[in-house]
Coordinates of C-alpha atoms and ligand atoms in Angstrom, one line a residue:
M1 CA 67.4 149.6 111.6
P2 CA 68.1 147.5 108.3
V3 CA 71.1 147.3 106.3
T4 CA 69.4 145.7 103.1
I5 CA 71.3 144.4 100.6
V6 CA 69.5 144.5 96.7
L7 CA 71.2 142.5 94.1
G8 CA 70.7 140.7 90.6
S9 CA 69.9 136.9 90.9
Q10 CA 70.3 136.0 87.4
W11 CA 72.6 137.3 84.8
G12 CA 72.0 141.0 85.3
D13 CA 69.4 143.4 84.1
E14 CA 66.7 142.2 86.5
G15 CA 65.0 145.5 87.2
K16 CA 67.6 146.6 90.1
G17 CA 67.6 150.1 89.3
K18 CA 63.7 150.1 89.6
I19 CA 63.6 148.0 93.0
V20 CA 66.5 150.2 94.5
D21 CA 64.6 153.6 93.7
L22 CA 61.3 152.2 94.8
L23 CA 62.9 151.1 98.1
A24 CA 65.1 154.1 98.2
E25 CA 61.8 156.2 99.4
N26 CA 62.4 154.6 102.8
C27 CA 65.9 155.0 103.3
E28 CA 68.8 157.7 103.9
Y29 CA 71.7 156.2 102.3
V30 CA 72.0 153.8 99.0
A31 CA 75.5 152.6 98.1
R32 CA 77.0 150.9 95.4
Y33 CA 79.6 148.5 96.0
Q34 CA 81.0 146.9 92.5
G35 CA 81.1 147.0 89.1
G36 CA 81.3 150.1 87.0
A37 CA 79.7 152.0 84.2
N38 CA 79.1 148.4 82.8
A39 CA 76.1 148.8 84.5
G40 CA 72.7 150.2 83.4
H41 CA 69.9 150.7 85.9
T42 CA 66.8 152.1 84.4
I43 CA 64.4 154.2 86.7
K44 CA 61.2 155.7 85.5
L45 CA 59.8 158.6 87.3
P46 CA 55.8 159.3 88.1
D47 CA 56.3 162.1 85.5
G48 CA 57.4 159.3 82.9
R49 CA 60.8 160.5 82.4
E50 CA 63.1 157.5 82.3
F51 CA 67.1 157.6 83.4
V52 CA 69.9 155.1 83.1
L53 CA 72.4 155.1 85.5
H54 CA 75.8 153.3 85.3
L55 CA 77.6 154.6 88.4
I56 CA 75.4 156.8 90.3
P57 CA 73.4 155.0 92.8
S58 CA 69.5 154.3 92.0
G59 CA 68.8 156.7 95.3
I60 CA 69.8 159.7 93.5
F61 CA 66.4 160.4 92.3
H62 CA 64.8 161.0 96.0
P63 CA 66.1 164.3 97.7
G64 CA 66.7 163.0 101.0
V65 CA 68.7 160.2 99.9
F66 CA 72.7 160.2 100.4
C67 CA 74.5 158.3 97.4
I68 CA 77.8 156.5 98.2
I69 CA 80.1 155.0 95.5
G70 CA 82.1 152.4 97.5
N71 CA 85.7 151.4 97.1
G72 CA 84.7 148.5 95.4
V73 CA 83.7 150.2 92.0
V74 CA 86.0 150.9 89.5
I75 CA 85.3 154.5 88.3
D76 CA 85.6 155.9 84.4
P77 CA 85.4 159.7 85.4
V78 CA 84.4 160.5 81.7
A79 CA 81.1 158.3 82.3
L80 CA 80.8 160.0 85.9
R81 CA 80.9 163.5 84.6
E82 CA 78.3 162.7 81.7
E83 CA 75.9 161.0 84.7
I84 CA 76.4 163.8 87.0
K85 CA 75.2 166.2 84.2
M86 CA 72.5 164.1 83.1
V87 CA 70.7 164.1 86.8
E88 CA 71.7 167.8 87.2
D89 CA 70.0 168.5 84.1
A90 CA 67.1 166.8 85.2
G91 CA 66.6 169.5 87.8
V92 CA 68.2 166.9 90.7
E93 CA 70.8 168.4 93.1
V94 CA 74.0 165.8 93.0
K95 CA 76.7 168.1 95.1
G96 CA 76.6 167.3 98.8
R97 CA 74.5 164.0 98.1
L98 CA 77.0 162.3 96.2
F99 CA 80.0 160.5 98.0
I100 CA 83.0 158.5 96.4
S101 CA 85.4 156.2 98.3
Y102 CA 89.0 157.8 97.7
N103 CA 90.1 154.2 97.7
A104 CA 88.1 153.5 94.7
H105 CA 90.0 152.5 91.6
L106 CA 89.7 154.6 88.2
I107 CA 89.2 153.4 84.6
M108 CA 92.0 154.9 82.7
P109 CA 91.7 155.2 78.7
Y110 CA 93.8 152.1 78.1
H111 CA 91.6 149.9 80.5
K112 CA 88.9 150.5 77.5
Q113 CA 91.4 150.0 74.4
I114 CA 92.7 146.8 76.3
D115 CA 89.3 145.3 77.0
K116 CA 88.1 146.3 73.2
A117 CA 91.3 145.0 71.9
S118 CA 91.2 141.7 74.1
E119 CA 87.6 141.0 72.5
A120 CA 88.4 141.7 69.2
R121 CA 91.5 139.3 69.6
L122 CA 89.3 136.5 71.1
S123 CA 86.6 136.7 68.5
K124 CA 89.0 136.8 65.5
S125 CA 91.2 134.0 66.8
G126 CA 90.9 130.4 67.5
D127 CA 91.9 131.0 71.3
G128 CA 88.3 130.8 72.8
K129 CA 85.3 133.0 72.3
A130 CA 84.9 136.2 73.4
V131 CA 83.0 137.1 76.7
G132 CA 81.1 139.9 75.0
T133 CA 82.0 142.3 77.4
T134 CA 80.5 146.0 77.6
G135 CA 83.9 147.4 76.4
R136 CA 83.8 149.7 79.6
G137 CA 87.2 148.5 80.6
I138 CA 86.0 146.8 83.6
G139 CA 88.3 143.6 83.5
P140 CA 91.5 145.2 82.7
A141 CA 90.6 147.9 85.7
Y142 CA 90.1 145.4 88.2
E143 CA 93.2 143.3 86.8
D144 CA 95.2 146.5 87.6
K145 CA 93.9 146.6 91.0
F146 CA 94.5 142.9 91.7
A147 CA 97.9 143.6 90.5
R148 CA 98.6 146.3 92.7
K149 CA 99.3 148.7 89.7
G150 CA 95.9 150.4 89.8
I151 CA 95.4 154.4 90.1
R152 CA 93.1 155.1 92.8
I153 CA 91.2 158.5 93.4
V154 CA 93.4 159.1 96.4
D155 CA 96.6 158.7 93.7
L156 CA 95.1 162.1 92.1
L157 CA 96.1 164.2 95.4
D158 CA 100.0 163.5 94.7
R159 CA 100.9 164.9 91.1
N160 CA 104.4 164.0 91.0
L161 CA 103.4 160.3 92.3
L162 CA 100.5 160.1 89.8
A163 CA 102.5 161.2 86.9
E164 CA 104.8 158.6 87.7
K165 CA 102.7 155.8 88.1
L166 CA 101.1 156.7 85.0
R167 CA 104.0 156.6 83.2
Q168 CA 104.9 153.2 84.4
N169 CA 101.4 151.8 83.7
I170 CA 101.1 153.5 80.3
F171 CA 104.6 152.1 79.1
E172 CA 103.4 148.6 80.1
K173 CA 100.0 149.3 78.3
N174 CA 101.4 150.8 75.0
E175 CA 103.8 147.8 74.7
L176 CA 101.0 145.2 75.1
L177 CA 98.5 147.3 72.8
S178 CA 101.3 147.9 70.1
K179 CA 103.3 144.3 70.5
F180 CA 100.6 142.1 71.4
Y181 CA 97.5 143.7 70.0
D182 CA 98.9 145.1 67.1
S183 CA 97.4 148.6 67.6
K184 CA 98.4 151.7 66.4
D185 CA 96.2 153.8 68.9
L186 CA 98.7 154.1 71.5
C187 CA 98.3 156.3 74.8
D188 CA 99.8 159.8 75.4
V189 CA 100.9 160.0 78.9
E190 CA 100.9 163.7 79.1
Q191 CA 97.6 164.2 77.6
I192 CA 96.2 161.7 80.4
I193 CA 97.8 163.4 83.2
R194 CA 96.5 166.6 82.1
D195 CA 92.9 165.1 81.6
Y196 CA 93.1 163.7 84.9
E197 CA 94.2 166.5 86.9
V198 CA 90.9 168.5 85.6
F199 CA 88.7 165.3 86.8
D200 CA 90.5 165.8 90.3
Q201 CA 89.4 169.4 90.5
E202 CA 85.9 168.5 89.4
M203 CA 85.6 165.3 91.4
D204 CA 86.9 166.7 94.5
P205 CA 83.8 167.9 96.1
Y206 CA 82.6 164.5 96.1
I207 CA 85.5 162.6 97.6
T208 CA 85.5 161.1 101.3
D209 CA 86.6 158.2 103.2
T210 CA 82.9 156.6 102.4
S211 CA 83.8 153.3 104.7
L212 CA 83.5 155.8 108.0
L213 CA 80.8 157.8 106.2
L214 CA 78.6 154.4 106.0
N215 CA 79.4 153.0 109.4
K216 CA 78.7 155.7 111.4
A217 CA 75.0 156.0 109.5
I218 CA 74.8 152.5 110.2
A219 CA 75.5 153.2 113.8
E220 CA 72.6 155.5 113.9
G221 CA 70.3 153.3 113.0
K222 CA 70.0 154.9 109.5
N223 CA 68.1 153.0 106.6
V224 CA 70.7 151.9 104.3
L225 CA 70.5 150.1 101.0
L226 CA 73.3 148.5 99.3
E227 CA 73.0 148.3 95.5
G228 CA 74.5 145.5 93.6
A229 CA 75.1 145.8 89.8
Q230 CA 75.4 142.7 87.3
A231 CA 74.5 139.6 89.2
A232 CA 75.0 136.3 90.9
L233 CA 75.6 134.6 87.9
L234 CA 78.2 137.0 86.5
D235 CA 79.9 136.8 89.8
I236 CA 83.5 136.3 89.5
D237 CA 83.7 133.5 91.5
F238 CA 80.5 132.1 91.6
G239 CA 79.3 132.8 87.9
T240 CA 79.8 130.8 84.9
Y241 CA 83.5 131.8 84.6
P242 CA 84.9 132.9 82.4
Y243 CA 81.7 134.4 81.0
V244 CA 81.5 137.0 83.8
T245 CA 82.3 140.2 84.7
S246 CA 85.5 141.0 87.0
S247 CA 83.9 141.8 90.2
S248 CA 81.8 140.3 93.0
P249 CA 78.1 141.0 92.8
T250 CA 77.3 138.8 95.3
A251 CA 76.5 139.7 98.8
G252 CA 80.1 139.3 100.2
G253 CA 81.1 141.7 97.6
A254 CA 79.0 144.4 99.6
C255 CA 81.0 144.2 102.7
T256 CA 84.7 144.2 100.7
G257 CA 83.1 146.8 98.5
L258 CA 82.2 149.3 100.9
G259 CA 84.3 148.7 103.9
I260 CA 81.2 147.5 106.4
P261 CA 81.7 144.3 108.5
P262 CA 79.4 141.2 107.6
T263 CA 77.8 141.3 111.0
S264 CA 75.8 144.8 110.0
I265 CA 74.0 143.2 106.6
D266 CA 70.5 142.6 108.0
K267 CA 68.7 141.4 105.0
V268 CA 69.5 140.4 101.4
I269 CA 66.7 141.2 98.4
G270 CA 67.4 139.4 95.4
V271 CA 65.8 140.9 92.5
V272 CA 64.5 138.3 89.7
K273 CA 63.2 138.7 86.1
A274 CA 60.0 136.6 85.8
Y275 CA 61.7 134.9 83.1
S276 CA 65.6 134.9 82.0
T277 CA 67.8 137.3 80.0
R278 CA 71.7 137.8 79.5
V279 CA 73.6 140.0 77.2
G280 CA 77.0 138.5 76.3
N281 CA 78.4 135.1 75.8
G282 CA 78.3 132.1 77.8
P283 CA 76.1 129.2 78.8
F284 CA 72.1 129.8 79.3
P285 CA 70.4 126.9 79.9
T286 CA 66.9 127.9 79.2
E287 CA 67.4 130.3 76.2
L288 CA 64.9 130.1 73.5
L289 CA 66.2 130.7 70.4
D290 CA 62.7 130.6 68.7
S291 CA 59.7 132.8 68.1
T292 CA 58.8 132.7 71.8
G293 CA 62.2 134.0 72.5
E294 CA 61.9 136.8 70.3
G295 CA 58.0 137.5 71.7
L296 CA 59.7 138.3 75.1
R297 CA 62.6 140.1 73.9
K298 CA 60.1 142.3 72.1
A299 CA 57.6 142.3 75.0
G300 CA 60.3 143.2 77.4
R301 CA 62.3 145.3 75.4
E302 CA 65.2 143.6 76.1
Y303 CA 67.9 145.4 74.4
G304 CA 71.2 146.3 76.8
A305 CA 70.7 149.6 78.7
T306 CA 74.4 150.2 78.5
T307 CA 75.4 149.1 75.3
G308 CA 72.0 148.5 73.1
R309 CA 72.7 144.9 72.3
P310 CA 69.8 142.6 72.0
R311 CA 69.5 140.3 75.3
R312 CA 69.3 136.5 74.7
C313 CA 66.0 135.8 76.4
G314 CA 64.5 132.5 78.1
W315 CA 62.2 131.0 80.6
L316 CA 62.8 131.5 84.5
D317 CA 65.5 129.0 85.3
A318 CA 64.6 128.4 89.1
V319 CA 67.7 125.9 89.1
A320 CA 70.2 128.8 88.9
V321 CA 68.0 131.3 90.9
R322 CA 67.8 128.3 93.5
Y323 CA 72.0 128.6 93.6
A324 CA 71.7 132.5 93.7
V325 CA 69.5 132.3 96.7
M326 CA 71.7 129.7 98.3
I327 CA 75.1 131.8 97.7
N328 CA 73.5 135.3 98.7
G329 CA 71.3 134.1 101.9
I330 CA 68.3 135.7 99.6
E331 CA 65.5 135.7 102.1
S332 CA 63.2 138.2 100.2
I333 CA 62.6 138.3 96.2
A334 CA 61.5 141.3 94.2
L335 CA 60.3 139.6 91.2
T336 CA 60.2 142.1 88.1
K337 CA 58.6 142.1 84.6
L338 CA 55.7 139.8 85.7
D339 CA 53.4 141.8 82.9
V340 CA 55.8 140.8 80.1
L341 CA 54.2 137.2 80.4
S342 CA 51.0 138.4 79.8
D343 CA 49.1 137.1 77.2
M344 CA 51.4 134.2 76.2
P345 CA 49.3 131.1 76.0
E346 CA 51.7 128.7 78.2
I347 CA 54.7 129.9 80.4
K348 CA 57.2 127.4 81.7
I349 CA 59.5 127.5 84.6
C350 CA 62.8 125.5 84.4
T351 CA 62.6 123.1 87.5
K352 CA 65.5 120.8 87.2
Y353 CA 68.0 119.8 84.3
E354 CA 68.8 116.5 82.8
R355 CA 72.0 115.5 81.7
V356 CA 71.6 114.5 78.0
T357 CA 74.1 111.5 78.2
D358 CA 72.2 109.2 80.5
G359 CA 69.2 110.9 81.9
K360 CA 70.5 112.0 85.1
I361 CA 68.4 114.6 87.1
I362 CA 70.2 117.5 88.1
E363 CA 68.8 119.8 90.7
H364 CA 71.6 121.9 91.8
F365 CA 73.2 124.6 89.6
T366 CA 76.9 123.8 88.2
T367 CA 79.3 126.5 86.9
N368 CA 81.1 123.8 85.5
L369 CA 80.8 124.6 81.8
K370 CA 80.9 121.1 80.4
T371 CA 78.0 120.0 82.2
L372 CA 76.1 122.9 81.5
G373 CA 76.5 122.1 77.5
A374 CA 75.1 118.8 78.3
I375 CA 72.1 119.5 80.2
R376 CA 68.5 119.8 79.0
P377 CA 65.9 121.7 80.9
I378 CA 62.9 120.2 82.6
Y379 CA 59.7 122.5 82.4
E380 CA 56.7 122.8 84.3
S381 CA 54.1 124.3 82.4
F382 CA 51.6 127.0 83.5
S383 CA 48.4 128.8 81.6
G384 CA 48.6 132.3 81.0
W385 CA 46.8 135.1 81.7
K386 CA 45.7 138.5 79.9
K387 CA 47.4 141.5 79.9
S388 CA 44.2 143.4 81.1
E389 CA 43.6 141.2 84.1
L390 CA 46.4 142.8 85.6
E391 CA 45.2 146.5 85.1
G392 CA 44.3 148.5 88.4
I393 CA 45.7 145.6 90.6
S394 CA 47.8 146.6 93.7
K395 CA 47.3 143.7 96.0
R396 CA 48.9 140.4 95.5
E397 CA 45.6 138.5 96.7
D398 CA 43.7 140.3 93.7
L399 CA 45.7 138.9 91.2
P400 CA 43.8 136.5 88.6
G401 CA 44.0 132.8 89.9
N402 CA 46.6 131.9 86.7
V403 CA 49.3 134.2 88.0
K404 CA 48.9 133.2 91.4
I405 CA 49.4 129.9 90.3
Y406 CA 52.7 130.7 88.8
L407 CA 53.7 132.8 91.7
D408 CA 53.2 130.1 94.4
A409 CA 55.3 127.9 92.0
I410 CA 58.1 130.6 92.1
E411 CA 58.1 130.7 95.6
R412 CA 58.2 126.7 96.0
E413 CA 60.9 126.5 93.6
L414 CA 63.0 129.0 95.3
G415 CA 62.7 128.7 98.8
A416 CA 61.7 132.3 99.4
P417 CA 59.0 134.7 99.4
L418 CA 58.3 137.1 96.7
N419 CA 57.5 140.7 98.9
I420 CA 57.9 142.8 95.8
I421 CA 55.9 142.1 92.7
S422 CA 56.8 144.5 89.7
I423 CA 53.9 144.3 86.9
G424 CA 55.8 147.5 85.0
A425 CA 58.4 149.9 84.9
G426 CA 56.8 152.7 86.8
R427 CA 57.2 153.1 90.9
N428 CA 53.5 152.8 91.5
E429 CA 53.5 149.3 89.3
T430 CA 54.5 147.2 92.0
L431 CA 52.6 145.1 94.4
V432 CA 54.8 145.6 98.0
E433 CA 54.1 143.4 100.7
Q434 CA 53.7 146.0 103.7
S435 CA 55.5 144.0 106.0
L436 CA 58.7 144.5 103.7
V437 CA 58.4 148.4 103.8
G438 CA 57.9 148.7 107.4
S439 CA 61.0 146.7 108.2
L440 CA 62.8 148.9 106.0
Ligands
LIG501 P1 69.3 146.6 85.9 O1 70.1 146.6 85.3 O2 68.7 145.5 86.8 O3 68.7 147.7 86.8 O4 68.1 146.7 85.0 P2 67.7 147.3 83.8 O5 67.4 148.9 83.7 O6 68.9 146.9 83.0 O7 66.7 146.8 82.9 C1 65.7 146.2 83.6 C2 64.2 147.1 82.4 O8 63.1 146.7 82.6 C3 64.3 148.6 82.4 O9 63.9 149.3 81.2 C4 63.1 148.8 83.4 O10 62.7 149.9 83.4 C5 62.2 147.8 82.9 N1 61.5 147.1 84.1 C6 61.9 147.1 85.3 N2 60.7 146.6 85.9 C7 59.9 146.3 85.2 C8 58.7 145.7 85.2 O11 58.3 145.0 86.2 N3 58.1 145.5 84.2 C9 58.3 146.3 82.7 N4 57.5 146.0 82.0 N5 59.2 147.0 82.7 C10 60.2 146.7 83.7
LIG502 P1 73.3 145.5 85.4 O1 74.1 146.1 86.6 C1 74.0 142.7 81.9 C2 77.8 141.5 81.0 C3 78.5 141.4 79.6 C4 79.5 140.6 79.7 C5 80.0 140.1 80.9 C6 81.3 141.0 80.9 O2 73.0 146.8 84.0 O3 72.9 144.3 85.5 P2 82.1 143.5 81.8 O4 81.8 144.5 80.9 O5 81.4 143.4 82.9 O6 83.8 142.9 81.5 O7 81.3 142.2 80.9 O8 78.8 140.6 81.5 N1 77.4 142.5 81.9 C7 76.3 142.4 82.1 N2 75.0 142.0 81.6 N3 73.8 143.6 83.0 C8 74.9 144.1 83.4 O9 74.8 145.3 84.5 C9 76.1 144.0 83.0 N4 77.2 144.2 83.1 C10 78.1 143.1 82.4 O10 77.2 141.8 78.9 O11 78.4 139.1 78.8
LIG503 MG1 71.0 146.7 83.6

């Protein structure tokens, strides 16, 4: 029985939440493997209610599904507490269904403070441009993890050790905040110890050895979805560094972020938006800074699910997505927000780049910012279709001719089949190839 990774193939917000929620119907487990509350995964239930999940896996709205937050995730207990409450208030059982790795690292208040202070400094000083982070403390928390100073959930079990570790960390962070960032807002060790002791009690029922749990489930042949947050082009190694997040959203991150072997992965589904968006700074070759970009933002309601920031919009960049297909081994694509392109007179796909200095054609994506800053996209143009033409359609074969031409071109450019086509935020606004569901 398959273990399937569902991950973002662009710069995030492709609609991973919708696709994971949709596929979770046929699964027993959904596990998040990296990132933190920087993610915002939107789910629209059949009754019209909409929820944005930041940490809880997108399978939680299916009562029979167990949800796992893996060791690769950085957990902000404040955000998690709010989210558990939101889901419970919606009438959904969380206890007994949510499991959190005791090896996951915790986001502390000082991580969020340092994230914001660092961004403010980068925007002001001439040192370079800010990344445009979500301010959720993600970078500083992963810094501590890799510097072997982080506080893990398991550390909450030993109060004395926790207090000692926190004192050491807070001494260092307060020095950084006051002396380097010139901040007056310093951390109070005793207050943080008290707060995290309360979180410990609240989180206790959820904490377990999730690697063991998941490996057992896989051995028993359960259907498991591994949910990526962020996306390939925001990956710390493969993204447009330094304009990236601080984790590994790409397929390899699923193994290290959950403690399961690469040999257990059966399938990788890449979620691809029918156009491109990006929140925050960094290269974006197909960005449209004109009224067409504005039109996409409006039609696609492209405002951040976590921060509310307007998302930068542009045409589908097949060069960038081909790269995501390659590094993740994507064999199946879930194309989302196709409906948003309706009623546009002309639709474009970037199939190659051209170097502006000498006209050299570039067919392979690069994360070299200098190269990316000196290319222009080469587009293929397609005729549009009317929104009304998509109404009531449940099979790809029944789509209007112009849509089919556009979809065939995407498959040709990306070299992977579009097994899921999403034409609305709801679960049933989706054309799913039955062979895919059957194999889940
Ligand atoms: P994620 O971070 O990848 O889960 O994506 P987000 O939730 O941040 O952003 C995707 C947005 O598009 C959400 O508001 C979804 O409800 C919405 N959405 C998902 N699929 C579709 C679709 O096919 N059509 C439309 N119009 N909206 C969609
Ligand atoms: P989902 O899972 C889109 C972006 C931020 C910023 C960069 C680094 O909903 O697709 P961070 O706070 O992670 O240090 O910010 O990454 N970013 C996202 N963009 N969707 C996300 O998550 C994102 N999570 C982080 O805007 O550019
Ligand atoms: Mg999102």
